[in-house]
Coordinates of C-alpha atoms and ligand atoms in Angstrom, one line a residue:
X208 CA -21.8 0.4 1.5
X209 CA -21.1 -1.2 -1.4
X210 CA -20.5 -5.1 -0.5
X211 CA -17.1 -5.6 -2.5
X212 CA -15.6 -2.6 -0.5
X213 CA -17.0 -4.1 3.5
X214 CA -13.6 -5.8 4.3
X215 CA -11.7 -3.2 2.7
X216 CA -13.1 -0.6 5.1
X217 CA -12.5 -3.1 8.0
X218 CA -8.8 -3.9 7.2
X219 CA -7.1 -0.7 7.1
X220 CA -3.5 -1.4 6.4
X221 CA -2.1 -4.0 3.4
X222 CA 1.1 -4.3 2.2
X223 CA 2.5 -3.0 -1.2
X224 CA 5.4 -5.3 -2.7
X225 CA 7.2 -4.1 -5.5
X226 CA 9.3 -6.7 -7.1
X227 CA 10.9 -6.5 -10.7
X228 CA 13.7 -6.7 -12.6
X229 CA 14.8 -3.0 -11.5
X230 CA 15.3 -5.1 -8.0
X231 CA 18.8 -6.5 -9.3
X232 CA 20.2 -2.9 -10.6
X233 CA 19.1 -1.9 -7.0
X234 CA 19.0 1.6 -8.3
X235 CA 22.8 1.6 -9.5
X236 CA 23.3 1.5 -13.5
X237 CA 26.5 1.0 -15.1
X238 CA 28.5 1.9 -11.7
X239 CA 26.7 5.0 -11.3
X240 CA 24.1 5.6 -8.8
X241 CA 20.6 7.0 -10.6
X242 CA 18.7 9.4 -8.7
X243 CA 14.9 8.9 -8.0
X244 CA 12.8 5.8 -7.2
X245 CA 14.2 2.3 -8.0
X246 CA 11.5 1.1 -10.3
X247 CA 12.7 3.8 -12.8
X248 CA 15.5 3.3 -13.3
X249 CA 14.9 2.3 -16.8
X250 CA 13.5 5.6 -17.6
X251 CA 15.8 7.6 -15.3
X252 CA 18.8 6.3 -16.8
X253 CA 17.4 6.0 -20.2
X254 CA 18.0 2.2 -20.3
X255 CA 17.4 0.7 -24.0
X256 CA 14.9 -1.9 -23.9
X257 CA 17.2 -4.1 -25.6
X258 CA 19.9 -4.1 -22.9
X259 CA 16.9 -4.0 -20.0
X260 CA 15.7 -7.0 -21.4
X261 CA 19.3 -9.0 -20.9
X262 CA 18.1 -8.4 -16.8
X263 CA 15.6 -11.3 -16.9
X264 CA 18.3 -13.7 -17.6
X265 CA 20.1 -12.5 -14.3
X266 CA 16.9 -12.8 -12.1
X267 CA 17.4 -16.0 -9.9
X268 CA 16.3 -15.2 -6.5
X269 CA 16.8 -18.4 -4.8
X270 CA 15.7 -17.1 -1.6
X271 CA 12.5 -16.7 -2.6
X272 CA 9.9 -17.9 -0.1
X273 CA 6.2 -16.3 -0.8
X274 CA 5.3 -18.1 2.7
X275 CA 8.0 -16.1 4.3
X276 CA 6.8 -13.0 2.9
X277 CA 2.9 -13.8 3.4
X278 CA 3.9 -14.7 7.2
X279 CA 5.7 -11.4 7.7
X280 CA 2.8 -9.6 6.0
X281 CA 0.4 -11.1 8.7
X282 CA 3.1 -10.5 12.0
X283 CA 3.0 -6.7 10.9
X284 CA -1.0 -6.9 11.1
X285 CA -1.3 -6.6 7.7
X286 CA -4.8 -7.6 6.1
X287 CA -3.9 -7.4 2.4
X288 CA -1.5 -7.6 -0.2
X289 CA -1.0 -5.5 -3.6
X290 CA 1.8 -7.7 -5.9
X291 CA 3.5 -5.6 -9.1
X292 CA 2.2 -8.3 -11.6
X293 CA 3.5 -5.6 -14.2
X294 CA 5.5 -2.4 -13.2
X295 CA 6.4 0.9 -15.9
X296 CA 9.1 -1.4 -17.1
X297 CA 6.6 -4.3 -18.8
X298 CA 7.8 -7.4 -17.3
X299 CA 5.6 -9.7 -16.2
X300 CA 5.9 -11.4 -12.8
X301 CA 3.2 -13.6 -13.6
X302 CA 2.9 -16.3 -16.2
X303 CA 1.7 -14.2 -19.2
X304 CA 0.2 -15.7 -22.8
X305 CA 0.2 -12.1 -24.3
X306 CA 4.5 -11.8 -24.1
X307 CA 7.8 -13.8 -23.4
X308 CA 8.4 -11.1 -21.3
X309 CA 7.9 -12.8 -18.3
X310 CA 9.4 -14.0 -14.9
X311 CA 8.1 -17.8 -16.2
X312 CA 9.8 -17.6 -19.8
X313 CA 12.5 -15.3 -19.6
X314 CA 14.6 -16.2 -16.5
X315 CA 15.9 -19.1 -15.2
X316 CA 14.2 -18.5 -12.3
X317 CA 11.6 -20.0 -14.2
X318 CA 8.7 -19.5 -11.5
X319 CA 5.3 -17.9 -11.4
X320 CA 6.0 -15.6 -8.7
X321 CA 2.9 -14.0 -8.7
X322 CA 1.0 -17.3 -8.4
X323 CA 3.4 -18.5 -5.2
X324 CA 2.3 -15.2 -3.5
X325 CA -1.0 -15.0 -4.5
X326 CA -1.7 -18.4 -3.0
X327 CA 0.9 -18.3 -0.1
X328 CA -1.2 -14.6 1.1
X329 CA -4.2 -16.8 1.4
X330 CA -2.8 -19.2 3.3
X331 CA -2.2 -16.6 5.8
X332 CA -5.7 -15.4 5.2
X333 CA -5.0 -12.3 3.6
X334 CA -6.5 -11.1 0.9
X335 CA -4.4 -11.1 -2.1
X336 CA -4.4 -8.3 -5.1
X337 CA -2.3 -7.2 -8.4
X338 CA -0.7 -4.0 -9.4
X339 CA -0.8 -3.7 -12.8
X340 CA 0.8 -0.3 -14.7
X341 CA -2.2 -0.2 -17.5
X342 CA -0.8 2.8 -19.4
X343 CA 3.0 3.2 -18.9
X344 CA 4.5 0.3 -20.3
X345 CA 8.4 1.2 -21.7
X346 CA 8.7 -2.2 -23.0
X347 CA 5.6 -2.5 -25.5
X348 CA 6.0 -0.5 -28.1
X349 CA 2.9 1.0 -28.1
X350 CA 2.9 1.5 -24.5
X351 CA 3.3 4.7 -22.8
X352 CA 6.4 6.5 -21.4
X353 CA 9.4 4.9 -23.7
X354 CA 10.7 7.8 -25.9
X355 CA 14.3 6.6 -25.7
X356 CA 13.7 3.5 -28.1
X357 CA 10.2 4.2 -29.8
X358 CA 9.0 7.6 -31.4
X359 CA 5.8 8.5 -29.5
X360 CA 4.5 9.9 -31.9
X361 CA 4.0 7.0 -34.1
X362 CA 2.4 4.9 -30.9
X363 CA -1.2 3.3 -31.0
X364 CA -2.0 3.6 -27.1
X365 CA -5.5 2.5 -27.9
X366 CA -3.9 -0.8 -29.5
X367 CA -1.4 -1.4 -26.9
X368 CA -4.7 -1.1 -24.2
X369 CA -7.2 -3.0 -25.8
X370 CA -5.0 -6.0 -27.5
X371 CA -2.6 -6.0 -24.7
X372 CA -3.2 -4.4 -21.2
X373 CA -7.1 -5.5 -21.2
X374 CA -6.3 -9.3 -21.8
X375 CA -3.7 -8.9 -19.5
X376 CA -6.1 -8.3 -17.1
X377 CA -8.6 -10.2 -17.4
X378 CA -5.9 -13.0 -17.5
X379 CA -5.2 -12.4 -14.3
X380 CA -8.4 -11.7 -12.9
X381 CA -9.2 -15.3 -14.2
X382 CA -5.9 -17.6 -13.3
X383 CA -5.3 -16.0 -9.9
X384 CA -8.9 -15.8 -8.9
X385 CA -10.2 -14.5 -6.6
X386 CA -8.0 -11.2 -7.1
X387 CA -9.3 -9.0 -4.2
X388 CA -7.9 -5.8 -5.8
X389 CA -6.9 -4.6 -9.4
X390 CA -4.5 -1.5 -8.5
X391 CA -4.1 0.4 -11.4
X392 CA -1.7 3.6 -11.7
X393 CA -1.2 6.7 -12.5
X394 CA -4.6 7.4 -14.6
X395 CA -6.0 6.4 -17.7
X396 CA -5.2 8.6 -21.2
X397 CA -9.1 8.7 -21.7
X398 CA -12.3 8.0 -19.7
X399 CA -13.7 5.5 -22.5
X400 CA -10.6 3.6 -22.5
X401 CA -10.6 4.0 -18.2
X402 CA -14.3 2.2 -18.9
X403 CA -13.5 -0.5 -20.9
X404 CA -10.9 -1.5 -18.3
X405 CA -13.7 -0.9 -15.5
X406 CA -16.2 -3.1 -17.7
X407 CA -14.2 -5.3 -18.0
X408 CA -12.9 -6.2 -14.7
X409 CA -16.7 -6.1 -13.5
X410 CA -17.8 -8.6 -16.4
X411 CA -14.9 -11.1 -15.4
X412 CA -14.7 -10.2 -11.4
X413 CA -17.6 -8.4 -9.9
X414 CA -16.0 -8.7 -6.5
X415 CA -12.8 -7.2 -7.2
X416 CA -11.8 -3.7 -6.2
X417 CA -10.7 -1.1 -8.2
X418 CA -7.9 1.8 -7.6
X419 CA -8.6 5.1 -8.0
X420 CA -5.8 5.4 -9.9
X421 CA -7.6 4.1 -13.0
X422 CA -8.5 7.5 -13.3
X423 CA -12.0 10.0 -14.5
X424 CA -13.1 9.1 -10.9
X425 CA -14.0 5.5 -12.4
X426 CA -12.4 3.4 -8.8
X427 CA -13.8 2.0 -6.1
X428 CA -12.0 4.5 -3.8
X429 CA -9.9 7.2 -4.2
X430 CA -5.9 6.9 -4.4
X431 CA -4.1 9.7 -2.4
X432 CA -0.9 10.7 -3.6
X433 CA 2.2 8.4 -3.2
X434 CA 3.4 9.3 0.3
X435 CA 0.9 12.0 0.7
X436 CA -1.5 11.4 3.6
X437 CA -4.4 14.0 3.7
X438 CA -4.0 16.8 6.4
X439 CA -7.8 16.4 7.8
X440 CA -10.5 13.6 7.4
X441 CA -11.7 12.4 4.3
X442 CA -15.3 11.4 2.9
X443 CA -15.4 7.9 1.1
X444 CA -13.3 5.3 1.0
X445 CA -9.5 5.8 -0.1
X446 CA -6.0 4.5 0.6
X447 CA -2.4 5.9 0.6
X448 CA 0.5 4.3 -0.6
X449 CA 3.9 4.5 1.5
X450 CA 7.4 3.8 1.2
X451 CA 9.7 2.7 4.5
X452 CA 12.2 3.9 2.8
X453 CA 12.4 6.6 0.1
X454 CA 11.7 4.1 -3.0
X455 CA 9.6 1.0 -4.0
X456 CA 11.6 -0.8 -5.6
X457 CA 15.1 -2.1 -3.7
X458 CA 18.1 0.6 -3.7
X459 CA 21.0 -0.9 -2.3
X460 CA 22.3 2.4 -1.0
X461 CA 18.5 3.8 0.7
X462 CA 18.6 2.9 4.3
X463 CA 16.1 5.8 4.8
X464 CA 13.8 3.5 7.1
X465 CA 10.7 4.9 8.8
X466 CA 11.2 4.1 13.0
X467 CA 8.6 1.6 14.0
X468 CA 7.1 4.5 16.1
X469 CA 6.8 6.5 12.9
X470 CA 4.7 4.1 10.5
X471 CA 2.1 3.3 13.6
X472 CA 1.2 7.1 14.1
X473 CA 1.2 7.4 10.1
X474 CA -0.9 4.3 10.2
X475 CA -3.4 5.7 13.2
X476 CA -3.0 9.1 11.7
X477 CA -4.5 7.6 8.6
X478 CA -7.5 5.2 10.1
X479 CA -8.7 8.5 12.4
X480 CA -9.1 10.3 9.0
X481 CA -11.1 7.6 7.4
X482 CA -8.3 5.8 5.3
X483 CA -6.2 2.7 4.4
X484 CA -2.4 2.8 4.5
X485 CA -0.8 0.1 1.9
X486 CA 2.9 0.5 3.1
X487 CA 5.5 -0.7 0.6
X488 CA 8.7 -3.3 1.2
X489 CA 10.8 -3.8 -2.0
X490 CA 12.7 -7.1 -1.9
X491 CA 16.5 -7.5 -3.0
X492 CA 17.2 -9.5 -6.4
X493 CA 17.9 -12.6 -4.5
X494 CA 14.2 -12.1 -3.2
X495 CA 14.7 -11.4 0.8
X496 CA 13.1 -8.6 1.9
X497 CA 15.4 -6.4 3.6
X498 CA 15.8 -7.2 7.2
X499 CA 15.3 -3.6 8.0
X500 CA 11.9 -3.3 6.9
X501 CA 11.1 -6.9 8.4
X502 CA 12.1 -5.3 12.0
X503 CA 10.5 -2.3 11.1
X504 CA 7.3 -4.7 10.0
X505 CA 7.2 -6.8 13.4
X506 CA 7.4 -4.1 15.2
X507 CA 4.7 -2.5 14.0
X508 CA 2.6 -6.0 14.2
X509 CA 3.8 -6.2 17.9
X510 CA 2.5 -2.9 18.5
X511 CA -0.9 -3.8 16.4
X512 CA -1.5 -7.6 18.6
X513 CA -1.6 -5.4 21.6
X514 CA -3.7 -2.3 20.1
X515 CA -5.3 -3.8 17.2
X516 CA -9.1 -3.3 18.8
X517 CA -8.5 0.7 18.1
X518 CA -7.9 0.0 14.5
X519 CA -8.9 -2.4 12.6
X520 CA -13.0 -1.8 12.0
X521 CA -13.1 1.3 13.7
X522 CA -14.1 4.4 12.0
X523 CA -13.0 8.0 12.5
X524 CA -15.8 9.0 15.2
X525 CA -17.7 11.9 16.5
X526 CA -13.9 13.4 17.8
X527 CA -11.9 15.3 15.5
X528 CA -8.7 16.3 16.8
X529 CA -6.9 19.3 15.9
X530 CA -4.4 19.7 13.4
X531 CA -1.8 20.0 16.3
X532 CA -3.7 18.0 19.0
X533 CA -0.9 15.4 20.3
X534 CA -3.8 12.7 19.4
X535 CA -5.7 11.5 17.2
X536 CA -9.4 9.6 17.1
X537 CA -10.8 6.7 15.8
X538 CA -14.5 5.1 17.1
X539 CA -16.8 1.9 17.2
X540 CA -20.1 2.1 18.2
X541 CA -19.9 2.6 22.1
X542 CA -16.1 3.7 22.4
X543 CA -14.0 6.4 21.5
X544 CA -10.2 5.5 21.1
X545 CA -7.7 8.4 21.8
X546 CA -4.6 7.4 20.4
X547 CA -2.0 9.3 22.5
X548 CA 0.9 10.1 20.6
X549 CA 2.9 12.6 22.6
X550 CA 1.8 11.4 26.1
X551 CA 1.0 14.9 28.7
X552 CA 3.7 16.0 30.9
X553 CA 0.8 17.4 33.6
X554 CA -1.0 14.3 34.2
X555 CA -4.1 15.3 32.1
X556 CA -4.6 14.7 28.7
X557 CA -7.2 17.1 27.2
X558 CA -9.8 15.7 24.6
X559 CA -10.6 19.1 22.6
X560 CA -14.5 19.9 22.0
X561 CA -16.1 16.4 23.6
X562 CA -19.1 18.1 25.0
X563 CA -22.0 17.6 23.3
X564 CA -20.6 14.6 20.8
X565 CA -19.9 12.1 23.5
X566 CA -21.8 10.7 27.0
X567 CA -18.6 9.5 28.5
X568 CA -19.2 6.7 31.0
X569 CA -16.1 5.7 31.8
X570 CA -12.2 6.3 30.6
X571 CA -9.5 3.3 30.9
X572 CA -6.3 2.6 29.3
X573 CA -6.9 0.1 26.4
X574 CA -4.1 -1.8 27.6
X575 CA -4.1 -3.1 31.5
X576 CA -7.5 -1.7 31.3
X577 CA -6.4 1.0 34.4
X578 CA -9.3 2.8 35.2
X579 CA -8.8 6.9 34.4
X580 CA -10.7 9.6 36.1
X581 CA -11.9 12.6 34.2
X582 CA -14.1 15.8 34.3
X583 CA -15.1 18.2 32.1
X584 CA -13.6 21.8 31.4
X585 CA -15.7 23.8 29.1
X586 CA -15.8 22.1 26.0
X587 CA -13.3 19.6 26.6
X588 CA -12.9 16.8 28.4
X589 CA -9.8 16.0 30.7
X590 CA -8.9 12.9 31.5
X591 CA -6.4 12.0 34.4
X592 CA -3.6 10.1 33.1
X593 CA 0.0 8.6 34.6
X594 CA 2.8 10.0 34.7
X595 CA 4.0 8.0 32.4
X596 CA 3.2 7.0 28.7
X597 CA 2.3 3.1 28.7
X598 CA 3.7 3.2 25.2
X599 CA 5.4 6.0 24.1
X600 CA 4.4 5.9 20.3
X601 CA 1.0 5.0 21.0
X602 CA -1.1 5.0 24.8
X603 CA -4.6 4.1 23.4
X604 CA -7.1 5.7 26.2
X605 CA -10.2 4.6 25.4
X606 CA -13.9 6.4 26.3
X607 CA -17.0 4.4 26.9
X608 CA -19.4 6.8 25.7
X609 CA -23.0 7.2 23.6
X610 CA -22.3 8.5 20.5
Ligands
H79_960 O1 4.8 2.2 -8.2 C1 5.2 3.4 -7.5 C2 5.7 4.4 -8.5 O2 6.6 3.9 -9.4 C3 4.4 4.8 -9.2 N1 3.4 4.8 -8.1 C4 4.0 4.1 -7.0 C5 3.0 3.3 -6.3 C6 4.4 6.0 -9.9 N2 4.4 6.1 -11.2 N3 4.4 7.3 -11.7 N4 4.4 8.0 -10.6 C7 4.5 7.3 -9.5 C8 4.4 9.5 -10.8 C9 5.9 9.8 -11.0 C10 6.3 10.9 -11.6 C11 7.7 11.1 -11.5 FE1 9.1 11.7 -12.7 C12 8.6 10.1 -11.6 C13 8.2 12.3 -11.1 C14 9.6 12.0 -10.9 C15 9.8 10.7 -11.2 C16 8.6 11.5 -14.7 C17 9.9 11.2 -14.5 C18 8.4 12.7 -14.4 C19 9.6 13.3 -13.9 C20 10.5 12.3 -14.0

């Protein structure tokens, strides 16, 4: 295993924060409401850069606390977070010397965001890294994306990469050190350029991890699809970005949320195929993050003090379960935990195809530790459970067995 990825592979779940000026539109421009994700809005609606730009002097989000949001991102059991230091639109929430375009120099906010977080995270002892879009950029005029205000085909990508998204980079690689992850997005135009950006981040931070979303298969792991969990196990180390919602960035009129009970079975769903889940919150203008997701978020932690043993530094195991087994699997050396997510209604919960890839010793319910009888049947092993589910998103039955 390579040694920058160890924690990575242990934490399984982070938290994505998208944050930006598209945070005070809330997904409405000019009284209309604009279809599609919040953070493009600028692109949906066609928004000139010249009249975007007037949003930074509106950005004062007095309610800002980075400890409050580093706190909540350790009560939901989170082990990591992923910051927007730069979204599609090109502002910076960071303090920037390559543009004025920033949250220090353009609002009267006046604060390095980025820097409040990045420190406030570690205070929690999370591990703290930055999103940064290196080729959409629909502020720079050589950026990618903008052919509202700038004729693409007069654009020098190459320029806008190397003079402008690689220092940006390695700027913050070196004033927010140590940046655990660089998560880039959407691919690169080019596998040289995709390489310089890799070379460089490995010159300036060896340690840091790279998204697969730098593109030409260049990461450190490989970046599902936004929202898009894999339907069986996957090889190698990757991670899936999620919305509790149906955006990223605040909408004032999405109140879409994922249940509690829903973003712990995606989360196990994803650890018992061999992943990371780096669920998303999108804080309001004034810089609270809606109390909807909090819940949602606590919830989840709640559910994660009591359970956490069956997730964190596990691995997916000997046990696959079936597409459309009510459970799901992960392992540590010694114990097989069957996450129950639709409890049995005849007292026995079958484990599909255990013989031969586990010596079960004993069976107990992870929490009370209640002893569980079982025998085998064929292939499978049944367990003897209660009536009823201990926790009806989640009964964790775990199997002391050789593997
Ligand atoms: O930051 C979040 C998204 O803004 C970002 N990735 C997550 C983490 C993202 N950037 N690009 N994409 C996702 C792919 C998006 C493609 C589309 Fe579209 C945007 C499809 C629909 C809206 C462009 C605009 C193509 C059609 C309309």
């Amino acid at each position: 295993m390579s040694g920058r990825m160890r924690w990575w592979a242990e934490v399984k779940f982070g938290m994505f924060i998208h944050w930006g000026l598209y945070s005070i539109l809330a997904g409405v421009w000019r009284g209309r409401c604009v279809p599609g994700v919040g953070e493009w809005i600028m692109r949906n609606a066609r928004i000139p850069v010249r009249e975007y730009e007037k949003l930074a002097r509106r950005f004062n989000p007095v309610k800002f606390d980075a400890e409050e949001w580093a706190r909540l991102a350790r009560e939901a059991g989170m082990r990591y977070v992923v910051f927007t230091a730069k979204h599609h639109d090109g502002f910076c929430m960071y303090d920037s010397e390559y543009t004025d375009y920033t949250v220090v120099k353009a609002t009267p906010f006046g604060r390095d965001v980025l820097g409040e977080l990045a420190d406030a995270c570690r205070g929690e002892g999370l591990r703290f890294g930055a999103y940064y879009s290196q080729t959409l950029d629909w502020h720079h005029p050589d950026g990618m994306g903008n052919d509202w205000d700038y004729d693409p085909g007069r654009k020098d990508f190459a320029r806008y990469f190397k003079e402008y998204a690689m220092p940006q980079v390695e700027e913050i690689l070196t004033k927010y050190r140590p940046v655990a992850v660089m998560w880039f997005d959407i691919g690169t135009p080019t596998p040289e350029l995709a390489r310089e950006m890799v070379g460089l981040v490995r010159r300036v931070s060896p340690d840091t991890i790279i998204s697969g979303r730098i593109g030409h298969g260049l990461g450190d792991y490989a970046e599902m699809g936004d929202n898009e969990i894999p339907r069986g196990r996957v090889e190698g180390y990757w991670e899936v970005p999620v919305t509790l919602n149906d955006t990223w960035g605040f909408k004032s009129y999405d109140h879409n949320w994922k249940s509690p009970g829903r973003v712990i079975q995606m989360l196990v769903d994803v650890v018992s195929k061999g992943g990371n889940m780096l669920l998303n919150v999108g804080p309001t203008a004034e810089g609270v993050i809606p109390e909807p997701s909090a819940e949602v978020l606590r919830a989840v932690g709640g559910w994660l003090e009591r359970c956490g043993e069956s997730v964190y530094g596990t691995a997916p195991g000997p046990l696959d379960a079936p597409l459309d087994a009510p459970y799901r699997c992960t392992a540590k050396p010694g114990r097989v935990y069957v996450h129950v997510l639709a409890w049995p209604w005849d007292g026995e919960l079958r484990v599909f195809g255990a013989r031969g890839r586990v010596e079960v010793s004993r069976a107990y319910l992870l929490e009370g530790e209640r002893e569980l009888e079982f025998r085998w049947d064929g292939d499978d092993l049944v367990v003897a459970v209660p009536d009823r589910a201990p926790d009806p998103t989640d009964s964790v039955v775990v199997l002391e067995c050789e593997w």
